Amino acid sequence: MSDRLQSILRSRGIQPTAQRLAVLHAVETCPHGTAEDVANLARAGIGTISHQAVYDALAVMVERRIIRRIEPAGSPARYETRVGDNHHHLICRACGKTEDVDCATGHAPCLSPLDSRGFALEEAEVIFWGTCPECSRGSKRTRKRRTSPRGAAHRGPRRVRT
Amino acid sequence: MSDRLQSILRSRGIQPTAQRLAVLHAVETCPHGTAEDVANLARAGIGTISHQAVYDALAVMVERRIIRRIEPAGSPARYETRVGDNHHHLICRACGKTEDVDCATGHAPCLSPLDSRGFALEEAEVIFWGTCPECSRGSKRTRKRRTSPRGAAHRGPRRVRT
DNA sequence: GCACGATCTTGACTAGGTCAAAAGGTGGAT
DNA sequence: ATCCACCTTTTGACCTAGTCAAGATCGTGC
């Protein structure tokens, strides 16, 4: 199994180290996972890997187009192995669930604006925001926050000042 | 002039304080500005305003749909007063220049995925990534970074350790 | 089996943003 | 006019996600 991953890396000129294999495996296993998710999964696989090695591995794979990085508003960056098929994303505003959806037109950029202002277009990134079926049903229950906002500390009183 | 802004705020049930007027004016003056841009402009207008007052004002106006917030990948959040017209954005990968482009279909969500997976769709957010005319022409010159990456410190050696 | 470049670990540091306490304003009721 | 309750702003601590740099370690070709 890891032979397959090794050859993916090698074919793009990336040394298949244990850390990189673990990171790639993690991204495959957990599509749309954050760097932290990936780090945890990779650690589960090989015992230990540094914060920085995860970021380095993700960055080199993004650069070589083995994985894709998306950054939905209000969320840390997320990674996936589906690349080159120009698909888009459906994200739940309530719980953050992210799903892939196929592009209707098929090749990048899959759509063009009415007026491109002279820009050389490379890509149209489309995010469909909505509410997933579970959250629609359970609208009376307390909802989870959509994502953990960047600076969010723990909830509740943190420290009592005089 | 500020009468117009006042009535906008009042019509949405927001007290038109000096700070909020300054923030709204700043967003109108500098579309696609970051919170920091807005703070600087507001300060130029009324002398002084706290960091937090800017974030609070922006948040309440976003919530009341007076302004819109976009968060392009790799960039801090940006704000604009064009709301409700379902327009999209064209962003230069080289210099970060952001332009509005009209939506071809006209009403939100302006497009629908092939399969919405049962999600209740609210909005399709579309970002066209490309290279602006200036950057295309000057491709040999040193380009500015697209944006300052989140954790980016100054360039060059920061401190020499033993 | 060594040298050298590539990669990883460690750890400092940053931007952008959030939370909370307390001070300051504002407006309605008296 | 004044008081009070509530809203807003200031102040400042703090957090997350991420970057940079130095040095140790690994892996590969010779």
Coordinates of C-alpha atoms (C1' of nucleotides) in Angstrom, one line a residue:
Chain A
M1 CA 0.0 0.0 0.0
S2 CA 2.7 2.3 0.9
D3 CA 4.4 1.3 -2.3
R4 CA 1.7 3.2 -4.1
L5 CA 2.3 6.3 -2.0
Q6 CA 6.1 6.0 -2.5
S7 CA 5.7 5.9 -6.2
I8 CA 3.5 8.9 -6.2
L9 CA 6.1 10.9 -4.3
R10 CA 9.0 9.6 -6.4
S11 CA 7.2 10.4 -9.6
R12 CA 7.0 14.0 -8.6
G13 CA 10.6 14.1 -7.5
I14 CA 10.0 14.0 -3.8
Q15 CA 12.0 11.8 -1.5
P16 CA 9.6 9.3 0.1
T17 CA 10.6 9.6 3.7
A18 CA 8.6 8.0 6.5
Q19 CA 7.2 11.4 7.5
R20 CA 6.1 12.3 4.1
L21 CA 4.5 8.9 3.5
A22 CA 2.7 9.3 6.8
V23 CA 1.5 12.7 5.9
L24 CA 0.2 11.7 2.5
H25 CA -1.5 8.7 4.0
A26 CA -3.1 10.9 6.5
V27 CA -4.5 13.3 3.9
E28 CA -5.9 10.3 1.9
T29 CA -7.4 8.9 5.0
C30 CA -9.0 12.1 6.2
P31 CA -10.0 14.3 3.3
H32 CA -10.5 17.9 4.2
G33 CA -8.5 17.5 7.3
T34 CA -6.6 20.4 8.8
A35 CA -2.8 20.4 9.3
E36 CA -3.4 19.4 12.9
D37 CA -5.7 16.5 11.9
V38 CA -3.0 15.4 9.5
A39 CA -0.3 15.7 12.2
N40 CA -2.3 13.6 14.6
L41 CA -3.1 10.9 12.1
A42 CA 0.5 10.8 11.0
R43 CA 1.7 10.5 14.6
A44 CA -0.7 7.7 15.1
G45 CA 1.0 6.0 12.1
I46 CA 4.7 6.5 12.8
G47 CA 4.9 7.5 16.5
T48 CA 6.2 11.0 16.2
I49 CA 6.5 13.8 13.7
S50 CA 7.2 17.4 14.3
H51 CA 4.8 20.2 13.6
Q52 CA 7.2 21.7 11.1
A53 CA 7.8 18.4 9.2
V54 CA 4.0 18.2 8.7
Y55 CA 3.9 21.8 7.3
D56 CA 6.9 21.2 5.1
A57 CA 5.5 18.0 3.7
L58 CA 2.1 19.5 3.0
A59 CA 3.7 22.5 1.4
V60 CA 5.9 20.5 -0.9
M61 CA 3.1 18.2 -1.9
V62 CA 0.8 21.2 -2.6
E63 CA 3.5 22.7 -4.7
R64 CA 4.0 19.5 -6.7
R65 CA 0.2 19.2 -7.1
I66 CA -0.1 15.9 -5.2
I67 CA -2.5 17.4 -2.8
R68 CA -4.7 20.5 -2.8
R69 CA -5.1 23.1 -0.1
I70 CA -8.4 24.9 0.5
E71 CA -8.9 27.7 3.0
P72 CA -12.6 28.2 3.7
A73 CA -13.5 31.4 5.5
G74 CA -13.2 31.1 9.2
S75 CA -11.4 27.8 9.1
P76 CA -7.8 26.7 9.1
A77 CA -6.4 25.4 5.8
R78 CA -7.6 21.9 4.8
Y79 CA -6.0 19.4 2.5
E80 CA -7.3 16.8 0.1
T81 CA -5.8 14.3 -2.4
R82 CA -8.4 14.9 -5.1
V83 CA -6.5 17.2 -7.5
G84 CA -6.8 18.1 -11.1
D85 CA -10.5 17.2 -11.4
N86 CA -11.7 20.7 -10.8
H87 CA -14.2 19.8 -8.2
H88 CA -15.8 22.2 -5.7
H89 CA -16.9 22.2 -2.1
L90 CA -20.1 22.3 -0.2
I91 CA -19.7 23.5 3.4
C92 CA -22.2 23.5 6.2
R93 CA -22.3 26.9 8.0
A94 CA -23.5 25.2 11.2
C95 CA -21.1 22.3 11.7
G96 CA -18.4 22.9 9.1
K97 CA -18.9 19.6 7.3
T98 CA -17.2 19.7 3.9
E99 CA -18.2 17.7 0.9
D100 CA -16.9 17.4 -2.6
V101 CA -19.1 18.3 -5.5
D102 CA -18.3 17.8 -9.1
C103 CA -18.0 20.7 -11.4
A104 CA -20.7 21.1 -14.0
T105 CA -18.4 22.1 -16.8
G106 CA -15.4 20.0 -16.4
H107 CA -12.2 21.8 -16.9
A108 CA -10.4 24.7 -15.3
P109 CA -11.3 27.5 -15.0
C110 CA -14.7 25.9 -15.1
L111 CA -16.5 29.2 -15.4
S112 CA -15.7 32.7 -16.6
P113 CA -16.9 36.0 -15.2
L114 CA -18.8 38.3 -17.5
D115 CA -15.8 40.6 -17.6
S116 CA -12.4 39.4 -16.6
R117 CA -10.8 42.9 -16.5
G118 CA -7.8 41.7 -18.4
F119 CA -6.8 39.1 -15.8
A120 CA -5.3 35.9 -17.0
L121 CA -7.6 33.4 -15.3
E122 CA -6.2 30.3 -13.9
E123 CA -8.9 28.9 -11.6
A124 CA -12.4 29.5 -10.4
E125 CA -12.8 28.5 -6.8
V126 CA -16.3 27.8 -5.8
I127 CA -17.7 27.2 -2.4
F128 CA -21.3 26.5 -1.8
W129 CA -22.3 27.6 1.7
G130 CA -25.4 26.1 3.2
T131 CA -26.8 23.9 6.0
C132 CA -26.2 20.1 5.9
P133 CA -29.2 17.7 6.3
E134 CA -28.2 16.9 9.9
C135 CA -28.1 20.5 11.0
S136 CA -31.3 21.3 9.1
R137 CA -33.1 18.6 11.0
G138 CA -31.7 19.4 14.4
S139 CA -32.1 23.2 14.1
K140 CA -33.5 23.4 17.6
R141 CA -30.5 21.7 19.2
T142 CA -27.6 23.7 20.2
R143 CA -25.4 23.9 17.2
K144 CA -21.7 23.5 17.2
R145 CA -19.9 26.6 16.0
R146 CA -19.2 26.4 12.4
T147 CA -15.5 26.3 13.0
S148 CA -13.3 27.3 15.8
P149 CA -12.6 30.9 15.1
R150 CA -9.0 31.7 14.8
G151 CA -8.4 33.4 18.0
A152 CA -10.9 31.4 19.9
A153 CA -9.8 30.5 23.3
H154 CA -11.7 28.1 25.5
R155 CA -15.2 29.1 26.3
G156 CA -16.3 30.4 29.6
P157 CA -14.4 32.6 32.0
R158 CA -10.8 32.3 31.6
R159 CA -9.5 34.0 34.6
V160 CA -11.0 36.2 37.1
R161 CA -9.5 39.6 37.6
T162 CA -10.0 41.6 40.7
Chain B
M1 CA -22.9 62.9 3.9
S2 CA -22.7 61.3 7.3
D3 CA -26.4 61.7 7.5
R4 CA -26.7 59.0 4.9
L5 CA -24.4 56.7 6.9
Q6 CA -26.3 57.5 10.0
S7 CA -29.6 56.5 8.5
I8 CA -28.1 53.3 7.1
L9 CA -27.0 52.3 10.6
R10 CA -30.2 53.4 12.3
S11 CA -32.4 51.6 9.7
R12 CA -30.7 48.3 10.8
G13 CA -31.1 49.1 14.5
I14 CA -27.5 50.0 15.1
Q15 CA -26.6 53.1 17.2
P16 CA -24.7 55.5 14.9
T17 CA -21.7 56.3 17.1
A18 CA -18.8 58.2 15.9
Q19 CA -16.7 55.1 15.7
R20 CA -19.2 53.1 13.7
L21 CA -19.7 56.0 11.3
A22 CA -16.0 56.2 10.8
V23 CA -15.7 52.5 10.2
L24 CA -18.5 52.4 7.7
H25 CA -17.1 55.4 5.9
A26 CA -13.7 53.7 5.8
V27 CA -15.2 50.5 4.3
E28 CA -17.0 52.6 1.6
T29 CA -13.8 54.5 0.9
C30 CA -11.6 51.5 0.6
P31 CA -13.5 48.5 -0.7
H32 CA -11.8 45.2 0.0
G33 CA -9.7 46.7 2.7
T34 CA -8.6 44.7 5.7
A35 CA -9.5 45.4 9.3
E36 CA -6.2 47.2 9.6
D37 CA -6.8 49.3 6.6
V38 CA -10.2 50.2 8.0
A39 CA -8.8 51.0 11.4
N40 CA -6.2 53.3 9.9
L41 CA -8.7 55.2 7.7
A42 CA -11.1 55.5 10.6
R43 CA -8.4 56.8 12.8
A44 CA -7.5 59.4 10.1
G45 CA -11.1 60.5 10.3
I46 CA -11.8 60.7 14.0
G47 CA -8.4 60.7 15.6
T48 CA -8.5 57.5 17.6
I49 CA -10.4 54.3 17.7
S50 CA -9.4 51.1 19.4
H51 CA -8.6 47.8 17.7
Q52 CA -11.5 46.2 19.3
A53 CA -14.1 48.9 18.4
V54 CA -13.2 48.3 14.8
Y55 CA -13.7 44.6 15.0
D56 CA -16.9 45.0 16.9
A57 CA -18.3 47.6 14.4
L58 CA -17.3 45.4 11.5
A59 CA -18.9 42.4 13.1
V60 CA -22.2 44.0 13.9
M61 CA -22.4 45.5 10.4
V62 CA -21.6 42.1 8.8
E63 CA -24.3 40.5 10.9
R64 CA -26.9 43.2 9.9
R65 CA -25.9 42.8 6.3
I66 CA -24.6 46.3 5.9
I67 CA -21.2 45.1 4.8
R68 CA -19.8 41.9 3.5
R69 CA -16.8 40.0 4.6
I70 CA -14.6 38.0 2.4
E71 CA -11.6 35.9 3.4
P72 CA -9.5 35.0 0.4
A73 CA -7.0 32.2 0.9
G74 CA -3.8 33.5 2.4
S75 CA -5.2 36.9 3.2
P76 CA -6.7 38.5 6.2
A77 CA -10.4 39.2 6.0
R78 CA -11.6 42.0 3.7
Y79 CA -14.7 44.1 3.8
E80 CA -16.9 45.8 1.3
T81 CA -20.2 47.7 1.2
R82 CA -21.6 46.0 -1.9
V83 CA -24.0 43.6 -0.5
G84 CA -27.0 41.7 -1.7
D85 CA -26.0 41.9 -5.4
N86 CA -24.3 38.5 -5.4
H87 CA -21.2 39.7 -7.1
H88 CA -18.0 37.7 -7.1
H89 CA -14.2 38.5 -7.0
L90 CA -11.3 38.4 -9.2
I91 CA -8.0 38.2 -7.3
C92 CA -4.4 38.4 -8.6
R93 CA -2.2 35.7 -7.3
A94 CA 0.9 37.9 -7.7
C95 CA -0.1 41.2 -6.1
G96 CA -3.4 40.5 -4.4
K97 CA -5.4 43.0 -6.3
T98 CA -9.1 42.3 -5.8
E99 CA -11.8 43.4 -8.2
D100 CA -15.5 42.9 -8.2
V101 CA -17.1 41.1 -11.0
D102 CA -20.8 40.7 -11.6
C103 CA -22.5 37.4 -11.4
A104 CA -23.7 36.0 -14.7
T105 CA -27.0 34.6 -13.3
G106 CA -28.1 37.3 -10.9
H107 CA -29.5 35.9 -7.8
A108 CA -28.2 33.9 -4.9
P109 CA -27.2 31.2 -4.9
C110 CA -26.1 32.1 -8.4
L111 CA -25.3 28.5 -9.3
S112 CA -26.1 25.1 -8.1
P113 CA -23.9 22.1 -7.9
L114 CA -24.9 19.0 -9.8
D115 CA -25.7 17.3 -6.5
S116 CA -26.3 19.3 -3.4
R117 CA -26.2 16.3 -1.1
G118 CA -29.3 17.5 0.7
F119 CA -27.7 20.7 1.8
A120 CA -29.9 23.8 2.0
L121 CA -27.9 26.1 -0.1
E122 CA -27.6 29.8 0.8
E123 CA -24.8 31.1 -1.2
A124 CA -22.3 30.3 -3.8
E125 CA -19.0 32.1 -3.2
V126 CA -16.9 32.3 -6.3
I127 CA -13.3 33.5 -6.5
F128 CA -11.5 33.8 -9.8
W129 CA -7.8 33.4 -9.3
G130 CA -5.5 34.7 -12.0
T131 CA -2.9 37.3 -12.8
C132 CA -3.8 40.9 -13.3
P133 CA -2.7 42.9 -16.4
E134 CA 0.1 44.8 -14.5
C135 CA 1.6 41.6 -13.1
S136 CA 1.3 39.8 -16.5
R137 CA 3.2 42.5 -18.2
G138 CA 5.8 42.9 -15.6
S139 CA 6.5 39.2 -15.1
K140 CA 10.2 39.8 -15.0
R141 CA 10.2 42.3 -12.3
T142 CA 10.3 41.2 -8.7
R143 CA 6.8 40.6 -7.7
K144 CA 5.2 41.5 -4.4
R145 CA 4.1 38.5 -2.4
R146 CA 0.5 37.8 -3.0
T147 CA -0.2 38.6 0.6
S148 CA 1.7 38.6 3.8
P149 CA 1.4 35.0 5.0
R150 CA -0.1 34.8 8.4
G151 CA 2.9 34.0 10.5
A152 CA 5.4 35.8 8.3
A153 CA 8.0 37.7 10.2
H154 CA 10.2 40.1 8.5
R155 CA 12.4 38.7 5.8
G156 CA 16.1 38.2 6.4
P157 CA 17.9 37.0 9.5
R158 CA 16.1 37.9 12.6
R159 CA 18.5 37.1 15.2
V160 CA 21.8 35.3 15.2
R161 CA 22.1 32.5 17.6
T162 CA 25.5 31.2 18.7
Chain C
dG1 C1' 32.1 4.2 4.7
dC2 C1' 32.1 9.2 3.9
dA3 C1' 30.7 13.5 2.4
dC4 C1' 27.1 16.3 1.2
dG5 C1' 22.7 17.8 0.4
dA6 C1' 18.0 17.1 1.8
dT7 C1' 15.1 16.7 5.6
dC8 C1' 13.6 16.8 10.3
dT9 C1' 13.5 18.6 15.2
dT10 C1' 13.4 22.2 18.2
dG11 C1' 12.1 26.4 19.6
dA12 C1' 11.4 31.4 19.0
dC13 C1' 8.3 34.4 17.0
dT14 C1' 4.3 36.8 14.3
dA15 C1' -0.3 38.4 12.4
dG16 C1' -4.8 38.4 12.9
dG17 C1' -8.1 37.8 15.8
dT18 C1' -11.0 36.8 20.3
dC19 C1' -12.4 37.3 25.2
dA20 C1' -13.4 39.9 29.4
dA21 C1' -13.4 43.6 32.9
dA22 C1' -14.2 48.0 33.6
dA23 C1' -14.8 52.8 32.2
dG24 C1' -17.5 55.8 29.4
dG25 C1' -21.8 57.3 26.8
dT26 C1' -26.8 57.7 25.8
dG27 C1' -31.4 58.0 26.2
dG28 C1' -35.9 57.1 28.5
dA29 C1' -38.4 57.7 32.7
dT30 C1' -39.1 60.5 36.4
Chain D
dA1 C1' -32.4 68.1 35.4
dT2 C1' -31.0 63.6 37.1
dC3 C1' -30.7 59.0 37.6
dC4 C1' -30.3 54.4 36.1
dA5 C1' -29.9 50.7 33.0
dC6 C1' -28.0 49.4 29.1
dC7 C1' -25.0 49.8 25.2
dT8 C1' -20.4 50.8 23.5
dT9 C1' -15.6 51.5 23.8
dT10 C1' -11.1 51.0 25.8
dT11 C1' -7.6 48.2 27.6
dG12 C1' -4.9 44.5 27.7
dA13 C1' -4.4 39.4 28.2
dC14 C1' -4.4 35.6 25.4
dC15 C1' -4.9 32.1 21.6
dT16 C1' -4.4 29.7 17.0
dA17 C1' -2.4 28.7 12.9
dG18 C1' 1.4 29.4 10.8
dT19 C1' 6.4 31.0 9.6
dC20 C1' 11.5 31.3 10.1
dA21 C1' 16.2 29.7 11.4
dA22 C1' 19.9 26.8 13.5
dG23 C1' 21.5 22.7 14.1
dA24 C1' 21.1 17.5 14.2
dT25 C1' 20.1 13.6 11.5
dC26 C1' 19.2 10.9 7.6
dG27 C1' 20.0 8.8 2.9
dT28 C1' 22.4 8.4 -1.3
dG29 C1' 25.9 8.4 -4.7
dC30 C1' 30.5 7.7 -5.1

